[in-house]
Amino acid sequence: MNELSKINTLKGIGDKTSSLFLKVGVTTIGDLLDYYPRTYDVYEDSILISEIEEGKVATVTGAIFGRIQVGGNKNMQITSLLLKDISGTLKVVWYRMPFLRTTLSKGGLLTLRGKVTRKKAGLIMEHPEIFYPSQTYVEKRGTLQPVYPLTTGLTNNLVKKVMSQAIEFIDPKKDFLPEDFLGKYNLEQYADSRRNIHFPENKECFVQARHRLVFEEFLTFILSLRMQKKREEKYKNNFTFQQQPLIEAFINKLPFELTCAQKKVWEEIKTDMSSPHMMSRLVQGDVGSGKTMVAFLAMLYASLNGYQSALMAPTEVLARQHFETITALLNEYQLPLKAQLLTGSMTAKEKKESYCNIQSGKVDLVIGTHALIQEKVLYKNLALVITDEQHRFGVKQREQLAGKGSMPHILVMSATPIPRTLGIILYGDLDISIIDELPKNRLPIKNCVVDTGYRNTAYKFMEGQIKQGRQCYVICPMVEESEHLEVENVTDYTELLRDHFPPTIKVACLHGKMKQAEKDELMEAFGKNEIQILVSTTVIEVGIDVPNATVMLIENAERFGLAQLHQLRGRVGRGKHQSYCIFMSAAKSKETKERLEILNKSNDGFFIAGEDLRLRGPGDLFGIRQSGLMNFKLGDVFQDAQILKEASNAADEILEEDGNLTSEKYIHLAEHLKTYMAGYLIEKTL
Ligand code: ADP
Ligand code: MG
């Protein structure tokens, strides 16, 4: 057996368990080893009662204050007590454990570890693990237990059990990184890193394992980018482009003037598209900087020259919105071109019609989701593909499209403000344009960072805005598909708001698990102000444009990365009305406050990203991930910036030594890269 063996060759895994693992994408032992813990249960040092943060697991040590009470009813007896330390007291309850009254009443110090939540009467620790006497905690202190992402039927214990078998099958001699690299970049061996990411003996082991895995993840990515770039430099531009006076006329008729930055980027795109080589360009610009307009100009340029162009959005909602904006522009300015929508959720009949229109050349601008590049779609003469918020439009997709005609020009639009030094590494295969200027006359968003005590005031404020005809977003953290639901559930929250606000205010809820048709319907209703408050997970984050929405309330803001919060905030401040963003945080720590205050001080995405980077140290172990930016499995572009730079240096070194990775030394690395690039499909990144 080896890493390519199916997991059902492991002991105790039958069809049922196999199918559970299949649901989370695990079929082989190798897949299983790549199924990293979502987080770890860390048995931390005790903290003071006054330092407890709502919603988090805490360990506290103290003495019992007053009497131990047993209440509730026969079916559910509730044991409660007050724990006291030098900083304060905390209410603690256990369910169905009435005997605790006797066992705990001997006096002396007690250590408790459990989740603390806010109830009507204040903070309360529910059903904690007990260490009594308190010294018994010493053994557990500092250990880490893996917590895996789960699905119904798949328990954490099951994954742990299977994983501990799987790591026995790793070949201890296996490694695709050459030995001298391990020493030079202080990396653990292949087998050790796999073992330690799943079962770290302590934090130090975890850090070492993670370091190696993040390094190899970045290195693989960077190497494939650079090799891809080398291949692409060969692609000749077979299209002919001529100046199109209609475009200049269109620009002159717009109710606003393009910003200097927009003009500059537009020139760069025009030059690229008529140069001897194919364009591969990234346009980076903050939310609201007017990227869509630039994308539209590029599409016009292609289509007025007689070619088709395609715009690919990451979600159906966004695709539909782009389609509507573009259709409206074509009509309003009487441009002699036709747009076509193509998304995965369209009916078979609609799709078929769409394919026909695309193949026959009846339509010029095609807008959609990744359905745009699937096999069934044949373009008549596609010359330009634009992706919105998708950074990994790889060589595969290009070739896929090229198989259907000529290689198209590629334009990638991104609102993710990545500091320049990192951008050069991460977008190594692209030329970069930056729109570093917002349209004039934009009212800057007013921000505030508040704690949960301010919630009712925030609701009042929202109500006031709604009375003036405006609309609001409320963002809750993601609903995780796991038994450990740590986050406020969006649907519950929606109910709560419905109760709170008068019935004239319509509250609706949007989340990733909803059917596409429902989402579309909802967004349309919100766009028409038939819904006043939209409660959502971060699915709202990319690109939605409802200028009448002026308030965004973000719950648990402390759980998001700053760059992500900034993107979320970009959903408001898009119209002529003053907009507001309320960051609500349940965390009391000074660091959290300081971090969130940055958003308060600045509306500049690049500045914010830079500050975020500065504030995160390597000590920030389980730091917030920036919404899986670039879709790395473990690595976080911000948090692991240092490793990213090291991996970039390593890649330079490797390619200098052996540009095609054909030598004996790099044979395993080349193999690894091949597998990686084969999996480098856009489907994977969605
Ligand atoms: P982005 O995609 O960069 O977040 P959009 O392209 O959606 O931003 O633009 C946001 C809004 O600003 C749109 O309503 C667009 O019509 C408008 N807009 C674009 N360029 C300008 C400009 N130069 N001046 C004023 N408004 C603009
Ligand atoms: Mg956009």
PDB file of C-alpha atoms in Angstrom, residues 388-544:
ATOM      1  CA  ASP A 388     -13.405  39.115 -12.569  1.00  0.00           C
ATOM      2  CA  GLU A 389     -11.938  38.232  -9.177  1.00  0.00           C
ATOM      3  CA  GLN A 390     -10.401  34.973 -10.288  1.00  0.00           C
ATOM      4  CA  HIS A 391      -6.707  34.915 -10.077  1.00  0.00           C
ATOM      5  CA  ARG A 392      -6.039  31.454 -11.219  1.00  0.00           C
ATOM      6  CA  PHE A 393      -6.907  31.516 -14.816  1.00  0.00           C
ATOM      7  CA  GLY A 394      -4.223  29.098 -15.758  1.00  0.00           C
ATOM      8  CA  VAL A 395      -2.572  27.781 -18.818  1.00  0.00           C
ATOM      9  CA  LYS A 396      -5.070  24.905 -18.837  1.00  0.00           C
ATOM     10  CA  GLN A 397      -8.028  27.190 -19.347  1.00  0.00           C
ATOM     11  CA  ARG A 398      -6.179  29.090 -21.991  1.00  0.00           C
ATOM     12  CA  GLU A 399      -5.362  25.964 -23.856  1.00  0.00           C
ATOM     13  CA  GLN A 400      -8.873  24.738 -23.418  1.00  0.00           C
ATOM     14  CA  LEU A 401     -10.117  27.859 -25.129  1.00  0.00           C
ATOM     15  CA  ALA A 402      -7.379  27.773 -27.718  1.00  0.00           C
ATOM     16  CA  GLY A 403      -8.450  24.262 -28.651  1.00  0.00           C
ATOM     17  CA  LYS A 404     -11.570  25.898 -29.955  1.00  0.00           C
ATOM     18  CA  GLY A 405      -9.828  28.542 -32.012  1.00  0.00           C
ATOM     19  CA  SER A 406      -7.016  30.990 -31.411  1.00  0.00           C
ATOM     20  CA  MET A 407      -5.485  31.716 -28.066  1.00  0.00           C
ATOM     21  CA  PRO A 408      -7.407  34.662 -26.617  1.00  0.00           C
ATOM     22  CA  HIS A 409      -6.029  37.715 -24.843  1.00  0.00           C
ATOM     23  CA  ILE A 410      -6.414  37.483 -21.090  1.00  0.00           C
ATOM     24  CA  LEU A 411      -7.372  40.254 -18.701  1.00  0.00           C
ATOM     25  CA  VAL A 412      -7.748  39.546 -14.990  1.00  0.00           C
ATOM     26  CA  MET A 413      -9.583  42.015 -12.754  1.00  0.00           C
ATOM     27  CA  SER A 414      -8.926  42.032  -9.033  1.00  0.00           C
ATOM     28  CA  ALA A 415     -10.018  44.191  -6.146  1.00  0.00           C
ATOM     29  CA  THR A 416      -7.725  42.398  -3.752  1.00  0.00           C
ATOM     30  CA  PRO A 417      -5.204  44.927  -2.620  1.00  0.00           C
ATOM     31  CA  ILE A 418      -2.033  42.921  -2.336  1.00  0.00           C
ATOM     32  CA  PRO A 419       1.077  44.880  -1.412  1.00  0.00           C
ATOM     33  CA  ARG A 420       3.281  45.354  -4.419  1.00  0.00           C
ATOM     34  CA  THR A 421       6.161  43.176  -3.232  1.00  0.00           C
ATOM     35  CA  LEU A 422       3.849  40.198  -2.879  1.00  0.00           C
ATOM     36  CA  GLY A 423       1.899  40.975  -6.040  1.00  0.00           C
ATOM     37  CA  ILE A 424       5.017  40.611  -8.156  1.00  0.00           C
ATOM     38  CA  ILE A 425       5.511  37.102  -6.763  1.00  0.00           C
ATOM     39  CA  LEU A 426       1.901  35.985  -6.865  1.00  0.00           C
ATOM     40  CA  TYR A 427       1.076  37.360 -10.273  1.00  0.00           C
ATOM     41  CA  GLY A 428       4.398  36.400 -11.778  1.00  0.00           C
ATOM     42  CA  ASP A 429       2.723  35.366 -15.009  1.00  0.00           C
ATOM     43  CA  LEU A 430       0.910  38.641 -15.552  1.00  0.00           C
ATOM     44  CA  ASP A 431       1.709  42.239 -16.351  1.00  0.00           C
ATOM     45  CA  ILE A 432       0.188  44.459 -13.712  1.00  0.00           C
ATOM     46  CA  SER A 433      -1.880  47.621 -14.117  1.00  0.00           C
ATOM     47  CA  ILE A 434      -3.109  49.489 -11.094  1.00  0.00           C
ATOM     48  CA  ILE A 435      -6.150  51.754 -10.852  1.00  0.00           C
ATOM     49  CA  ASP A 436      -5.059  53.750  -7.862  1.00  0.00           C
ATOM     50  CA  GLU A 437      -7.685  56.443  -7.934  1.00  0.00           C
ATOM     51  CA  LEU A 438     -11.373  56.492  -7.077  1.00  0.00           C
ATOM     52  CA  PRO A 439     -13.872  58.429  -9.215  1.00  0.00           C
ATOM     53  CA  LYS A 440     -14.296  62.019  -8.036  1.00  0.00           C
ATOM     54  CA  ASN A 441     -17.267  63.149  -5.972  1.00  0.00           C
ATOM     55  CA  ARG A 442     -17.492  59.930  -4.013  1.00  0.00           C
ATOM     56  CA  LEU A 443     -18.511  60.487  -0.428  1.00  0.00           C
ATOM     57  CA  PRO A 444     -16.083  58.516   1.724  1.00  0.00           C
ATOM     58  CA  ILE A 445     -17.776  55.826   3.841  1.00  0.00           C
ATOM     59  CA  LYS A 446     -18.157  56.694   7.514  1.00  0.00           C
ATOM     60  CA  ASN A 447     -16.912  53.873   9.711  1.00  0.00           C
ATOM     61  CA  CYS A 448     -17.112  52.879  13.321  1.00  0.00           C
ATOM     62  CA  VAL A 449     -15.780  50.005  15.387  1.00  0.00           C
ATOM     63  CA  VAL A 450     -18.073  49.093  18.270  1.00  0.00           C
ATOM     64  CA  ASP A 451     -18.676  46.295  20.717  1.00  0.00           C
ATOM     65  CA  THR A 452     -21.776  44.178  20.964  1.00  0.00           C
ATOM     66  CA  GLY A 453     -23.322  46.502  23.540  1.00  0.00           C
ATOM     67  CA  TYR A 454     -23.909  48.903  20.669  1.00  0.00           C
ATOM     68  CA  ARG A 455     -26.053  46.456  18.719  1.00  0.00           C
ATOM     69  CA  ASN A 456     -29.412  48.043  19.531  1.00  0.00           C
ATOM     70  CA  THR A 457     -28.148  51.496  18.701  1.00  0.00           C
ATOM     71  CA  ALA A 458     -26.955  50.110  15.389  1.00  0.00           C
ATOM     72  CA  TYR A 459     -30.377  48.647  14.696  1.00  0.00           C
ATOM     73  CA  LYS A 460     -31.977  52.016  15.457  1.00  0.00           C
ATOM     74  CA  PHE A 461     -29.587  53.681  13.085  1.00  0.00           C
ATOM     75  CA  MET A 462     -30.458  51.178  10.366  1.00  0.00           C
ATOM     76  CA  GLU A 463     -34.137  51.772  10.915  1.00  0.00           C
ATOM     77  CA  GLY A 464     -33.584  55.509  10.505  1.00  0.00           C
ATOM     78  CA  GLN A 465     -31.781  54.993   7.221  1.00  0.00           C
ATOM     79  CA  ILE A 466     -34.514  52.671   5.974  1.00  0.00           C
ATOM     80  CA  LYS A 467     -37.107  55.323   6.828  1.00  0.00           C
ATOM     81  CA  GLN A 468     -35.177  57.634   4.520  1.00  0.00           C
ATOM     82  CA  GLY A 469     -35.531  55.065   1.770  1.00  0.00           C
ATOM     83  CA  ARG A 470     -32.135  53.404   2.049  1.00  0.00           C
ATOM     84  CA  GLN A 471     -31.192  49.738   2.473  1.00  0.00           C
ATOM     85  CA  CYS A 472     -28.812  47.762   4.662  1.00  0.00           C
ATOM     86  CA  TYR A 473     -26.546  44.743   4.620  1.00  0.00           C
ATOM     87  CA  VAL A 474     -25.806  42.669   7.682  1.00  0.00           C
ATOM     88  CA  ILE A 475     -22.869  40.279   7.405  1.00  0.00           C
ATOM     89  CA  CYS A 476     -22.602  37.202   9.589  1.00  0.00           C
ATOM     90  CA  PRO A 477     -19.642  34.854   9.592  1.00  0.00           C
ATOM     91  CA  MET A 478     -19.730  31.843   7.280  1.00  0.00           C
ATOM     92  CA  VAL A 479     -21.943  28.861   8.051  1.00  0.00           C
ATOM     93  CA  GLU A 480     -19.427  26.081   8.311  1.00  0.00           C
ATOM     94  CA  GLU A 481     -20.393  22.629   7.341  1.00  0.00           C
ATOM     95  CA  SER A 482     -19.409  21.064  10.598  1.00  0.00           C
ATOM     96  CA  GLU A 483     -20.772  19.846  13.863  1.00  0.00           C
ATOM     97  CA  HIS A 484     -18.898  22.534  15.684  1.00  0.00           C
ATOM     98  CA  LEU A 485     -20.965  25.440  14.612  1.00  0.00           C
ATOM     99  CA  GLU A 486     -18.967  28.264  16.066  1.00  0.00           C
ATOM    100  CA  VAL A 487     -20.600  31.049  14.227  1.00  0.00           C
ATOM    101  CA  GLU A 488     -23.885  32.763  14.480  1.00  0.00           C
ATOM    102  CA  ASN A 489     -26.165  31.098  12.076  1.00  0.00           C
ATOM    103  CA  VAL A 490     -27.373  33.386   9.351  1.00  0.00           C
ATOM    104  CA  THR A 491     -30.890  32.042   9.297  1.00  0.00           C
ATOM    105  CA  ASP A 492     -31.310  32.381  13.054  1.00  0.00           C
ATOM    106  CA  TYR A 493     -29.984  35.873  12.861  1.00  0.00           C
ATOM    107  CA  THR A 494     -32.458  36.721  10.142  1.00  0.00           C
ATOM    108  CA  GLU A 495     -35.321  35.518  12.316  1.00  0.00           C
ATOM    109  CA  LEU A 496     -34.012  37.626  15.126  1.00  0.00           C
ATOM    110  CA  LEU A 497     -34.022  40.738  12.962  1.00  0.00           C
ATOM    111  CA  ARG A 498     -37.514  40.007  11.686  1.00  0.00           C
ATOM    112  CA  ASP A 499     -38.684  39.970  15.276  1.00  0.00           C
ATOM    113  CA  HIS A 500     -36.826  43.126  16.067  1.00  0.00           C
ATOM    114  CA  PHE A 501     -37.946  45.333  13.184  1.00  0.00           C
ATOM    115  CA  PRO A 502     -41.518  46.310  12.322  1.00  0.00           C
ATOM    116  CA  PRO A 503     -43.123  44.097   9.672  1.00  0.00           C
ATOM    117  CA  THR A 504     -42.945  46.865   7.080  1.00  0.00           C
ATOM    118  CA  ILE A 505     -39.208  46.326   6.967  1.00  0.00           C
ATOM    119  CA  LYS A 506     -38.502  43.212   4.940  1.00  0.00           C
ATOM    120  CA  VAL A 507     -35.535  41.154   6.032  1.00  0.00           C
ATOM    121  CA  ALA A 508     -34.104  38.388   3.848  1.00  0.00           C
ATOM    122  CA  CYS A 509     -31.216  36.049   4.081  1.00  0.00           C
ATOM    123  CA  LEU A 510     -28.603  35.044   1.530  1.00  0.00           C
ATOM    124  CA  HIS A 511     -26.029  32.302   1.954  1.00  0.00           C
ATOM    125  CA  GLY A 512     -23.837  30.024  -0.090  1.00  0.00           C
ATOM    126  CA  LYS A 513     -25.949  26.922   0.355  1.00  0.00           C
ATOM    127  CA  MET A 514     -29.004  28.441  -1.318  1.00  0.00           C
ATOM    128  CA  LYS A 515     -30.130  27.394  -4.767  1.00  0.00           C
ATOM    129  CA  GLN A 516     -28.971  29.648  -7.544  1.00  0.00           C
ATOM    130  CA  ALA A 517     -32.480  30.604  -8.614  1.00  0.00           C
ATOM    131  CA  GLU A 518     -33.313  31.655  -5.050  1.00  0.00           C
ATOM    132  CA  LYS A 519     -30.192  33.774  -4.850  1.00  0.00           C
ATOM    133  CA  ASP A 520     -30.940  35.492  -8.135  1.00  0.00           C
ATOM    134  CA  GLU A 521     -34.488  36.178  -7.145  1.00  0.00           C
ATOM    135  CA  LEU A 522     -33.383  37.606  -3.848  1.00  0.00           C
ATOM    136  CA  MET A 523     -30.730  39.862  -5.333  1.00  0.00           C
ATOM    137  CA  GLU A 524     -33.231  41.128  -7.838  1.00  0.00           C
ATOM    138  CA  ALA A 525     -35.729  41.917  -5.099  1.00  0.00           C
ATOM    139  CA  PHE A 526     -33.009  43.656  -3.100  1.00  0.00           C
ATOM    140  CA  GLY A 527     -32.008  45.630  -6.175  1.00  0.00           C
ATOM    141  CA  LYS A 528     -35.603  46.858  -6.440  1.00  0.00           C
ATOM    142  CA  ASN A 529     -35.781  47.745  -2.747  1.00  0.00           C
ATOM    143  CA  GLU A 530     -38.451  45.129  -2.083  1.00  0.00           C
ATOM    144  CA  ILE A 531     -36.118  43.925   0.644  1.00  0.00           C
ATOM    145  CA  GLN A 532     -34.633  46.475   3.029  1.00  0.00           C
ATOM    146  CA  ILE A 533     -32.236  44.385   5.053  1.00  0.00           C
ATOM    147  CA  LEU A 534     -30.158  41.674   3.498  1.00  0.00           C
ATOM    148  CA  VAL A 535     -28.530  39.336   5.989  1.00  0.00           C
ATOM    149  CA  SER A 536     -25.727  37.467   4.345  1.00  0.00           C
ATOM    150  CA  THR A 537     -22.570  35.464   4.655  1.00  0.00           C
ATOM    151  CA  THR A 538     -19.547  36.676   2.772  1.00  0.00           C
ATOM    152  CA  VAL A 539     -21.062  35.501  -0.527  1.00  0.00           C
ATOM    153  CA  ILE A 540     -22.026  39.137  -0.850  1.00  0.00           C
ATOM    154  CA  GLU A 541     -18.432  40.168  -0.955  1.00  0.00           C
ATOM    155  CA  VAL A 542     -17.627  40.057  -4.615  1.00  0.00           C
ATOM    156  CA  GLY A 543     -18.832  42.865  -6.744  1.00  0.00           C
ATOM    157  CA  ILE A 544     -22.525  43.255  -5.908  1.00  0.00           C
TER     158      ILE A 544
END
